[in-house]
């Protein structure tokens, strides 16, 4: 068989400009790393060189694929690997599983491990190198790659301010040299005189090189003459700084960071500011059971933050009862004995004396304030009890006196989830008026999501648990957040855009979702239980890092019951408060719980699809097209093989056996359309006996039969032009009759 490929040395010379062009993609980015370690860039350059070197061999894909896998794996390990390769690979496989689950559950590819992102980058880069080189050597085309390279360099200067004049000159010179070399390959392919020997190749390369150097040098010289002072390259920090004003305009104070803690000033800012974990001890507490330390409840949500309602308060002297005899823990006449309250005594001692007004932190609604320890024993202290909010506040003026601690009796609800599920009755008008408030401009999709989450819930308790489970399952906890852009709703931004946050995000989202379903809910600020002193059971240390937020939901027969939707947090079971996982075993509730879990998973998938709707549509369409392509490829596999043979004949001309085998798809199509040949009939007789209405098709089939007989029985070798014409005719007939 006659080969028509370019000489190996010439293919190597063609690949050298490609190496320069790929380097122009990587080298301008080196200053952005801000580091003297060039290991990443060096590895990519070496990988590119090895891939190009292997590509000039024009090896079969069965050999090329494993070689590429080895090269990509070696480059990946050189960049990301640590320790023994096998041990590192095993540990990465475990990490890869977690990354896949993360992407499937949240859709946030940016949060996957650096190893998997590096692997995808290297694999994509290798695929680019292979595709560009293969297209150039087989089709003599570099137009798309040339345009992409020039556009890429322009974007570097336009978006990041990186000077690319020298890079652009070098790129144009390399493209000119490469296009000239590929043009010679095209001329050689269409020539049958055999005059393209090594001397022609050498002369062409030298002439192209001199012309490219002349153009390159002239352009560079003119550039230096016109350029007074070349600007220096910028660092990654400087590039990021170009976006600072845009971030400030769109996000206001979002770039600032705060420390976790309890805000006593009353100057509430828009929620979402990034936080750092505070560690200062805030107070120590003694309690017979671990509890959340409830401080304030807020009822008005304006789309950006929470504020309190105008208090219906009363002043009490200390010591004194907050909840008079005959009233329940919420200050109302008990409507039904659905909930029992455990009254416990708790004592709090502040690390630093309180000098400004503050709420009394307690494990539940305060029944009685037993004592306030102040710096002035002679001063009679009072507290302000807010009956509607169920909170107690100590008013201090100008830091006089200072309060060191206090002792209270608190009512902690001990609620049976099954009893909550069985509750019925209407909410009081005052509760509905105050705790169903929503912003006028709350996006409709928030309400639609609430409908989907609670659609299978038969009771109020089931709806609350469904929302709590949904938030804990499908959203991530982080303190690295930002304030939503001006005009955006905080809950909408959390649920549908960032999909991650801390307690403020989760609690506000739960309150808004439940209010959207007509369930009275309020936002609670306080502290998590803190850390128990191992040497003193019942003593807890609460730091600024324990500052927390949760919600309370109103049940007509039980009052306000706390729930915590933040992942990683759970209301202490010893306190008797309700948790999402407090489920009785057996019976109907087991089936209901399973149904809720199945529904929660279904809703999570639905929310993911809704958030990535166009991605999923694209994936679905791609899958359909791929399935159709596979189906038709299988149906017309003979035709595809024939087309490949026609295409490959430009480089490697087939012999007699291959030409006869190439005619089989055409013969199969003819016999499938017109029937098999009668016994004893020759090829020419069979074709002439066919009833073919199309005059052009009849002529093509006559010529096909004549050429087939000549190839099959002739003694003279078929010329290249005759063989190519026969292959094209086979392809035409097989395609028309398929």
Short mmCIF file of N, CA and C in Angstrom, two decimals, residues 108-230:
data_model
loop_
_atom_site.label_atom_id
_atom_site.label_comp_id
_atom_site.label_asym_id
_atom_site.label_seq_id
_atom_site.Cartn_x
_atom_site.Cartn_y
_atom_site.Cartn_z
N UNK A 108 -22.47 22.20 43.37
CA UNK A 108 -21.39 23.20 43.49
C UNK A 108 -20.06 22.52 43.20
N UNK A 109 -19.65 22.56 41.93
CA UNK A 109 -18.40 21.94 41.54
C UNK A 109 -17.20 22.65 42.14
N UNK A 110 -17.33 23.96 42.40
CA UNK A 110 -16.21 24.74 42.91
C UNK A 110 -15.78 24.29 44.30
N UNK A 111 -16.63 23.56 45.03
CA UNK A 111 -16.30 23.13 46.37
C UNK A 111 -15.69 21.73 46.41
N UNK A 112 -15.47 21.11 45.26
CA UNK A 112 -14.82 19.81 45.23
C UNK A 112 -13.34 19.97 45.56
N UNK A 113 -12.67 18.83 45.76
CA UNK A 113 -11.26 18.87 46.16
C UNK A 113 -10.40 19.42 45.03
N UNK A 114 -9.25 19.97 45.41
CA UNK A 114 -8.34 20.52 44.40
C UNK A 114 -7.79 19.43 43.50
N UNK A 115 -7.67 18.20 44.02
CA UNK A 115 -7.14 17.11 43.20
C UNK A 115 -8.03 16.83 41.99
N UNK A 116 -9.33 16.73 42.22
CA UNK A 116 -10.22 16.38 41.11
C UNK A 116 -10.34 17.54 40.13
N UNK A 117 -10.28 18.78 40.63
CA UNK A 117 -10.32 19.91 39.71
C UNK A 117 -9.04 19.97 38.87
N UNK A 118 -7.90 19.63 39.49
CA UNK A 118 -6.64 19.59 38.75
C UNK A 118 -6.66 18.50 37.69
N UNK A 119 -7.21 17.33 38.04
CA UNK A 119 -7.30 16.23 37.08
C UNK A 119 -8.14 16.63 35.87
N UNK A 120 -9.27 17.26 36.11
CA UNK A 120 -10.14 17.67 35.00
C UNK A 120 -9.44 18.71 34.13
N UNK A 121 -8.71 19.63 34.78
CA UNK A 121 -7.97 20.64 34.02
C UNK A 121 -6.92 19.99 33.13
N UNK A 122 -6.14 19.05 33.68
CA UNK A 122 -5.07 18.40 32.90
C UNK A 122 -5.67 17.57 31.78
N UNK A 123 -6.74 16.82 32.07
CA UNK A 123 -7.37 16.00 31.04
C UNK A 123 -7.93 16.88 29.92
N UNK A 124 -8.56 17.99 30.28
CA UNK A 124 -9.08 18.89 29.26
C UNK A 124 -7.98 19.51 28.42
N UNK A 125 -6.89 19.90 29.07
CA UNK A 125 -5.75 20.46 28.34
C UNK A 125 -5.16 19.43 27.38
N UNK A 126 -5.03 18.19 27.82
CA UNK A 126 -4.49 17.13 26.96
C UNK A 126 -5.40 16.88 25.77
N UNK A 127 -6.71 16.91 26.00
CA UNK A 127 -7.65 16.73 24.90
C UNK A 127 -7.54 17.87 23.89
N UNK A 128 -7.31 19.09 24.38
CA UNK A 128 -7.13 20.23 23.48
C UNK A 128 -5.88 20.04 22.62
N UNK A 129 -4.77 19.63 23.25
CA UNK A 129 -3.52 19.43 22.50
C UNK A 129 -3.70 18.36 21.44
N UNK A 130 -4.32 17.24 21.82
CA UNK A 130 -4.53 16.14 20.87
C UNK A 130 -5.42 16.58 19.70
N UNK A 131 -6.51 17.26 20.01
CA UNK A 131 -7.45 17.66 18.96
C UNK A 131 -6.82 18.63 17.98
N UNK A 132 -6.10 19.62 18.50
CA UNK A 132 -5.50 20.63 17.62
C UNK A 132 -4.44 20.00 16.72
N UNK A 133 -3.58 19.15 17.28
CA UNK A 133 -2.54 18.53 16.46
C UNK A 133 -3.13 17.57 15.43
N UNK A 134 -4.11 16.77 15.84
CA UNK A 134 -4.73 15.82 14.91
C UNK A 134 -5.42 16.54 13.76
N UNK A 135 -6.12 17.63 14.08
CA UNK A 135 -6.81 18.39 13.04
C UNK A 135 -5.81 18.98 12.05
N UNK A 136 -4.68 19.43 12.55
CA UNK A 136 -3.68 20.03 11.66
C UNK A 136 -3.03 18.98 10.77
N UNK A 137 -2.65 17.83 11.33
CA UNK A 137 -1.93 16.82 10.56
C UNK A 137 -2.84 16.07 9.59
N UNK A 138 -4.13 15.96 9.92
CA UNK A 138 -5.03 15.18 9.06
C UNK A 138 -5.83 16.06 8.11
N UNK A 139 -6.27 17.23 8.57
CA UNK A 139 -7.11 18.09 7.74
C UNK A 139 -6.42 19.37 7.31
N UNK A 140 -5.21 19.59 7.74
CA UNK A 140 -4.43 20.79 7.39
C UNK A 140 -5.17 22.07 7.80
N UNK A 141 -5.85 22.04 8.92
CA UNK A 141 -6.65 23.19 9.33
C UNK A 141 -6.25 23.63 10.73
N UNK A 142 -6.00 24.94 10.89
CA UNK A 142 -5.70 25.50 12.21
C UNK A 142 -6.51 26.77 12.45
N UNK A 143 -7.53 27.00 11.65
CA UNK A 143 -8.25 28.27 11.74
C UNK A 143 -8.88 28.47 13.11
N UNK A 144 -9.61 27.47 13.62
CA UNK A 144 -10.29 27.62 14.91
C UNK A 144 -9.29 27.84 16.04
N UNK A 145 -8.21 27.08 16.04
CA UNK A 145 -7.22 27.24 17.10
C UNK A 145 -6.53 28.59 17.01
N UNK A 146 -6.24 29.04 15.80
CA UNK A 146 -5.60 30.35 15.64
C UNK A 146 -6.51 31.46 16.15
N UNK A 147 -7.80 31.40 15.78
CA UNK A 147 -8.74 32.43 16.24
C UNK A 147 -8.90 32.39 17.75
N UNK A 148 -8.97 31.17 18.33
CA UNK A 148 -9.12 31.05 19.78
C UNK A 148 -7.89 31.60 20.51
N UNK A 149 -6.70 31.36 19.97
CA UNK A 149 -5.47 31.85 20.61
C UNK A 149 -5.41 33.37 20.60
N UNK A 150 -5.71 33.97 19.47
CA UNK A 150 -5.69 35.43 19.38
C UNK A 150 -6.75 36.05 20.30
N UNK A 151 -7.94 35.47 20.32
CA UNK A 151 -9.01 35.98 21.20
C UNK A 151 -8.62 35.83 22.67
N UNK A 152 -7.99 34.74 23.01
CA UNK A 152 -7.54 34.50 24.39
C UNK A 152 -6.54 35.57 24.82
N UNK A 153 -5.57 35.89 23.98
CA UNK A 153 -4.58 36.91 24.33
C UNK A 153 -5.23 38.28 24.47
N UNK A 154 -6.17 38.58 23.60
CA UNK A 154 -6.87 39.87 23.70
C UNK A 154 -7.64 39.96 25.01
N UNK A 155 -8.28 38.87 25.42
CA UNK A 155 -9.03 38.86 26.68
C UNK A 155 -8.10 39.06 27.88
N UNK A 156 -6.89 38.51 27.82
CA UNK A 156 -5.95 38.70 28.92
C UNK A 156 -5.64 40.18 29.14
N UNK A 157 -5.48 40.90 28.06
CA UNK A 157 -5.17 42.32 28.20
C UNK A 157 -6.42 43.13 28.53
N UNK A 158 -7.55 42.78 27.93
CA UNK A 158 -8.77 43.55 28.15
C UNK A 158 -9.31 43.38 29.56
N UNK A 159 -9.32 42.15 30.07
CA UNK A 159 -9.95 41.86 31.36
C UNK A 159 -9.00 41.98 32.53
N UNK A 160 -7.74 41.58 32.34
CA UNK A 160 -6.79 41.57 33.46
C UNK A 160 -5.69 42.60 33.32
N UNK A 161 -5.63 43.29 32.20
CA UNK A 161 -4.61 44.31 32.03
C UNK A 161 -3.22 43.75 31.82
N UNK A 162 -3.09 42.49 31.41
CA UNK A 162 -1.78 41.90 31.16
C UNK A 162 -1.30 42.34 29.77
N UNK A 163 -0.13 42.95 29.66
CA UNK A 163 0.37 43.37 28.34
C UNK A 163 0.70 42.16 27.48
N UNK A 164 0.15 42.08 26.31
CA UNK A 164 0.34 40.89 25.46
C UNK A 164 0.90 41.26 24.08
N UNK A 165 1.52 42.46 23.96
CA UNK A 165 2.02 42.86 22.65
C UNK A 165 3.07 41.88 22.14
N UNK A 166 4.05 41.57 22.98
CA UNK A 166 5.10 40.64 22.56
C UNK A 166 4.52 39.26 22.29
N UNK A 167 3.58 38.82 23.14
CA UNK A 167 2.96 37.51 22.94
C UNK A 167 2.19 37.48 21.62
N UNK A 168 1.52 38.58 21.30
CA UNK A 168 0.74 38.63 20.07
C UNK A 168 1.66 38.57 18.84
N UNK A 169 2.80 39.26 18.89
CA UNK A 169 3.73 39.23 17.76
C UNK A 169 4.28 37.82 17.57
N UNK A 170 4.69 37.18 18.66
CA UNK A 170 5.21 35.81 18.56
C UNK A 170 4.14 34.86 18.03
N UNK A 171 2.92 35.03 18.51
CA UNK A 171 1.83 34.15 18.08
C UNK A 171 1.56 34.30 16.59
N UNK A 172 1.52 35.52 16.11
CA UNK A 172 1.28 35.74 14.68
C UNK A 172 2.40 35.13 13.83
N UNK A 173 3.65 35.28 14.29
CA UNK A 173 4.76 34.69 13.56
C UNK A 173 4.67 33.17 13.52
N UNK A 174 4.33 32.55 14.64
CA UNK A 174 4.21 31.09 14.68
C UNK A 174 3.05 30.61 13.81
N UNK A 175 1.94 31.34 13.84
CA UNK A 175 0.81 30.96 13.00
C UNK A 175 1.15 31.08 11.52
N UNK A 176 1.90 32.11 11.14
CA UNK A 176 2.31 32.27 9.74
C UNK A 176 3.20 31.10 9.32
N UNK A 177 4.17 30.75 10.16
CA UNK A 177 5.06 29.63 9.85
C UNK A 177 4.28 28.33 9.76
N UNK A 178 3.37 28.10 10.69
CA UNK A 178 2.61 26.86 10.72
C UNK A 178 1.68 26.73 9.51
N UNK A 179 1.02 27.82 9.15
CA UNK A 179 0.11 27.78 8.01
C UNK A 179 0.88 27.50 6.71
N UNK A 180 2.07 28.09 6.58
CA UNK A 180 2.88 27.82 5.39
C UNK A 180 3.29 26.36 5.29
N UNK A 181 3.66 25.75 6.41
CA UNK A 181 4.07 24.35 6.40
C UNK A 181 2.88 23.44 6.08
N UNK A 182 1.72 23.76 6.62
CA UNK A 182 0.54 22.95 6.32
C UNK A 182 0.11 23.12 4.86
N UNK A 183 0.35 24.29 4.30
CA UNK A 183 0.03 24.52 2.89
C UNK A 183 0.87 23.62 2.00
N UNK A 184 2.14 23.43 2.34
CA UNK A 184 2.99 22.53 1.58
C UNK A 184 2.47 21.10 1.65
N UNK A 185 1.99 20.69 2.83
CA UNK A 185 1.42 19.35 2.96
C UNK A 185 0.21 19.18 2.06
N UNK A 186 -0.62 20.22 1.97
CA UNK A 186 -1.78 20.14 1.08
C UNK A 186 -1.39 20.04 -0.37
N UNK A 187 -0.36 20.78 -0.78
CA UNK A 187 0.11 20.69 -2.16
C UNK A 187 0.64 19.30 -2.46
N UNK A 188 1.37 18.73 -1.53
CA UNK A 188 1.94 17.40 -1.73
C UNK A 188 0.84 16.35 -1.86
N UNK A 189 -0.24 16.50 -1.09
CA UNK A 189 -1.32 15.52 -1.12
C UNK A 189 -2.03 15.50 -2.46
N UNK A 190 -2.18 16.66 -3.08
CA UNK A 190 -2.90 16.73 -4.36
C UNK A 190 -1.99 16.47 -5.56
N UNK A 191 -0.70 16.27 -5.32
CA UNK A 191 0.25 16.07 -6.42
C UNK A 191 0.55 14.58 -6.58
N UNK A 192 0.63 14.12 -7.82
CA UNK A 192 0.94 12.71 -8.08
C UNK A 192 2.24 12.53 -8.85
N UNK A 193 3.00 13.62 -9.02
CA UNK A 193 4.23 13.54 -9.81
C UNK A 193 5.40 13.00 -9.01
N UNK A 194 5.29 13.04 -7.67
CA UNK A 194 6.37 12.54 -6.84
C UNK A 194 7.56 13.45 -6.75
N UNK A 195 7.40 14.73 -7.07
CA UNK A 195 8.54 15.63 -7.05
C UNK A 195 8.81 16.23 -5.67
N UNK A 196 7.95 15.95 -4.71
CA UNK A 196 8.13 16.52 -3.37
C UNK A 196 9.09 15.64 -2.58
N UNK A 197 10.36 15.90 -2.75
CA UNK A 197 11.37 15.13 -2.02
C UNK A 197 11.89 15.94 -0.84
N UNK A 198 12.92 15.44 -0.18
CA UNK A 198 13.47 16.11 0.99
C UNK A 198 14.00 17.49 0.69
N UNK A 199 14.53 17.71 -0.51
CA UNK A 199 15.07 19.02 -0.85
C UNK A 199 13.97 20.08 -0.89
N UNK A 200 12.81 19.70 -1.42
CA UNK A 200 11.69 20.64 -1.47
C UNK A 200 11.25 21.01 -0.06
N UNK A 201 11.16 20.01 0.82
CA UNK A 201 10.77 20.29 2.21
C UNK A 201 11.76 21.24 2.87
N UNK A 202 13.04 20.97 2.70
CA UNK A 202 14.06 21.82 3.33
C UNK A 202 14.01 23.25 2.83
N UNK A 203 13.89 23.42 1.50
CA UNK A 203 13.82 24.76 0.94
C UNK A 203 12.60 25.52 1.46
N UNK A 204 11.48 24.82 1.51
CA UNK A 204 10.23 25.45 1.98
C UNK A 204 10.36 25.89 3.43
N UNK A 205 10.92 25.05 4.28
CA UNK A 205 11.03 25.38 5.71
C UNK A 205 11.96 26.57 5.90
N UNK A 206 13.10 26.57 5.21
CA UNK A 206 14.04 27.68 5.36
C UNK A 206 13.42 28.99 4.88
N UNK A 207 12.72 28.94 3.75
CA UNK A 207 12.10 30.16 3.22
C UNK A 207 11.03 30.69 4.17
N UNK A 208 10.20 29.79 4.68
CA UNK A 208 9.16 30.21 5.62
C UNK A 208 9.76 30.80 6.89
N UNK A 209 10.81 30.17 7.39
CA UNK A 209 11.43 30.65 8.62
C UNK A 209 12.00 32.05 8.43
N UNK A 210 12.69 32.27 7.31
CA UNK A 210 13.26 33.60 7.05
C UNK A 210 12.15 34.64 6.91
N UNK A 211 11.07 34.30 6.21
CA UNK A 211 9.97 35.25 6.03
C UNK A 211 9.31 35.56 7.38
N UNK A 212 9.11 34.55 8.19
CA UNK A 212 8.48 34.76 9.50
C UNK A 212 9.36 35.62 10.39
N UNK A 213 10.67 35.35 10.39
CA UNK A 213 11.58 36.15 11.21
C UNK A 213 11.59 37.60 10.75
N UNK A 214 11.56 37.81 9.42
CA UNK A 214 11.56 39.17 8.89
C UNK A 214 10.30 39.92 9.35
N UNK A 215 9.15 39.30 9.21
CA UNK A 215 7.90 39.96 9.62
C UNK A 215 7.87 40.15 11.13
N UNK A 216 8.30 39.13 11.86
CA UNK A 216 8.30 39.19 13.32
C UNK A 216 9.23 40.30 13.82
N UNK A 217 10.45 40.33 13.27
CA UNK A 217 11.41 41.35 13.71
C UNK A 217 10.96 42.75 13.35
N UNK A 218 10.40 42.93 12.15
CA UNK A 218 9.93 44.25 11.77
C UNK A 218 8.80 44.75 12.66
N UNK A 219 7.85 43.88 12.94
CA UNK A 219 6.73 44.28 13.81
C UNK A 219 7.20 44.59 15.21
N UNK A 220 8.11 43.78 15.73
CA UNK A 220 8.61 43.99 17.08
C UNK A 220 9.39 45.30 17.16
N UNK A 221 10.21 45.55 16.13
CA UNK A 221 10.97 46.79 16.14
C UNK A 221 10.09 48.01 16.09
N UNK A 222 9.06 47.98 15.26
CA UNK A 222 8.12 49.10 15.21
C UNK A 222 7.40 49.27 16.54
N UNK A 223 7.10 48.17 17.18
CA UNK A 223 6.42 48.26 18.47
C UNK A 223 7.28 48.91 19.52
N UNK A 224 8.54 48.55 19.59
CA UNK A 224 9.44 49.17 20.57
C UNK A 224 9.67 50.64 20.26
N UNK A 225 9.70 50.98 18.97
CA UNK A 225 9.91 52.39 18.63
C UNK A 225 8.72 53.24 19.05
N UNK A 226 7.53 52.66 19.01
CA UNK A 226 6.33 53.43 19.36
C UNK A 226 5.98 53.34 20.83
N UNK A 227 6.61 52.43 21.56
CA UNK A 227 6.26 52.20 22.96
C UNK A 227 7.28 52.88 23.84
N UNK A 228 6.87 53.90 24.59
CA UNK A 228 7.80 54.64 25.44
C UNK A 228 8.31 53.79 26.58
N UNK A 229 7.40 53.06 27.25
CA UNK A 229 7.81 52.26 28.41
C UNK A 229 6.86 51.09 28.54
N UNK A 230 7.36 49.87 28.42
CA UNK A 230 6.46 48.72 28.55
C UNK A 230 5.97 48.58 29.97
#
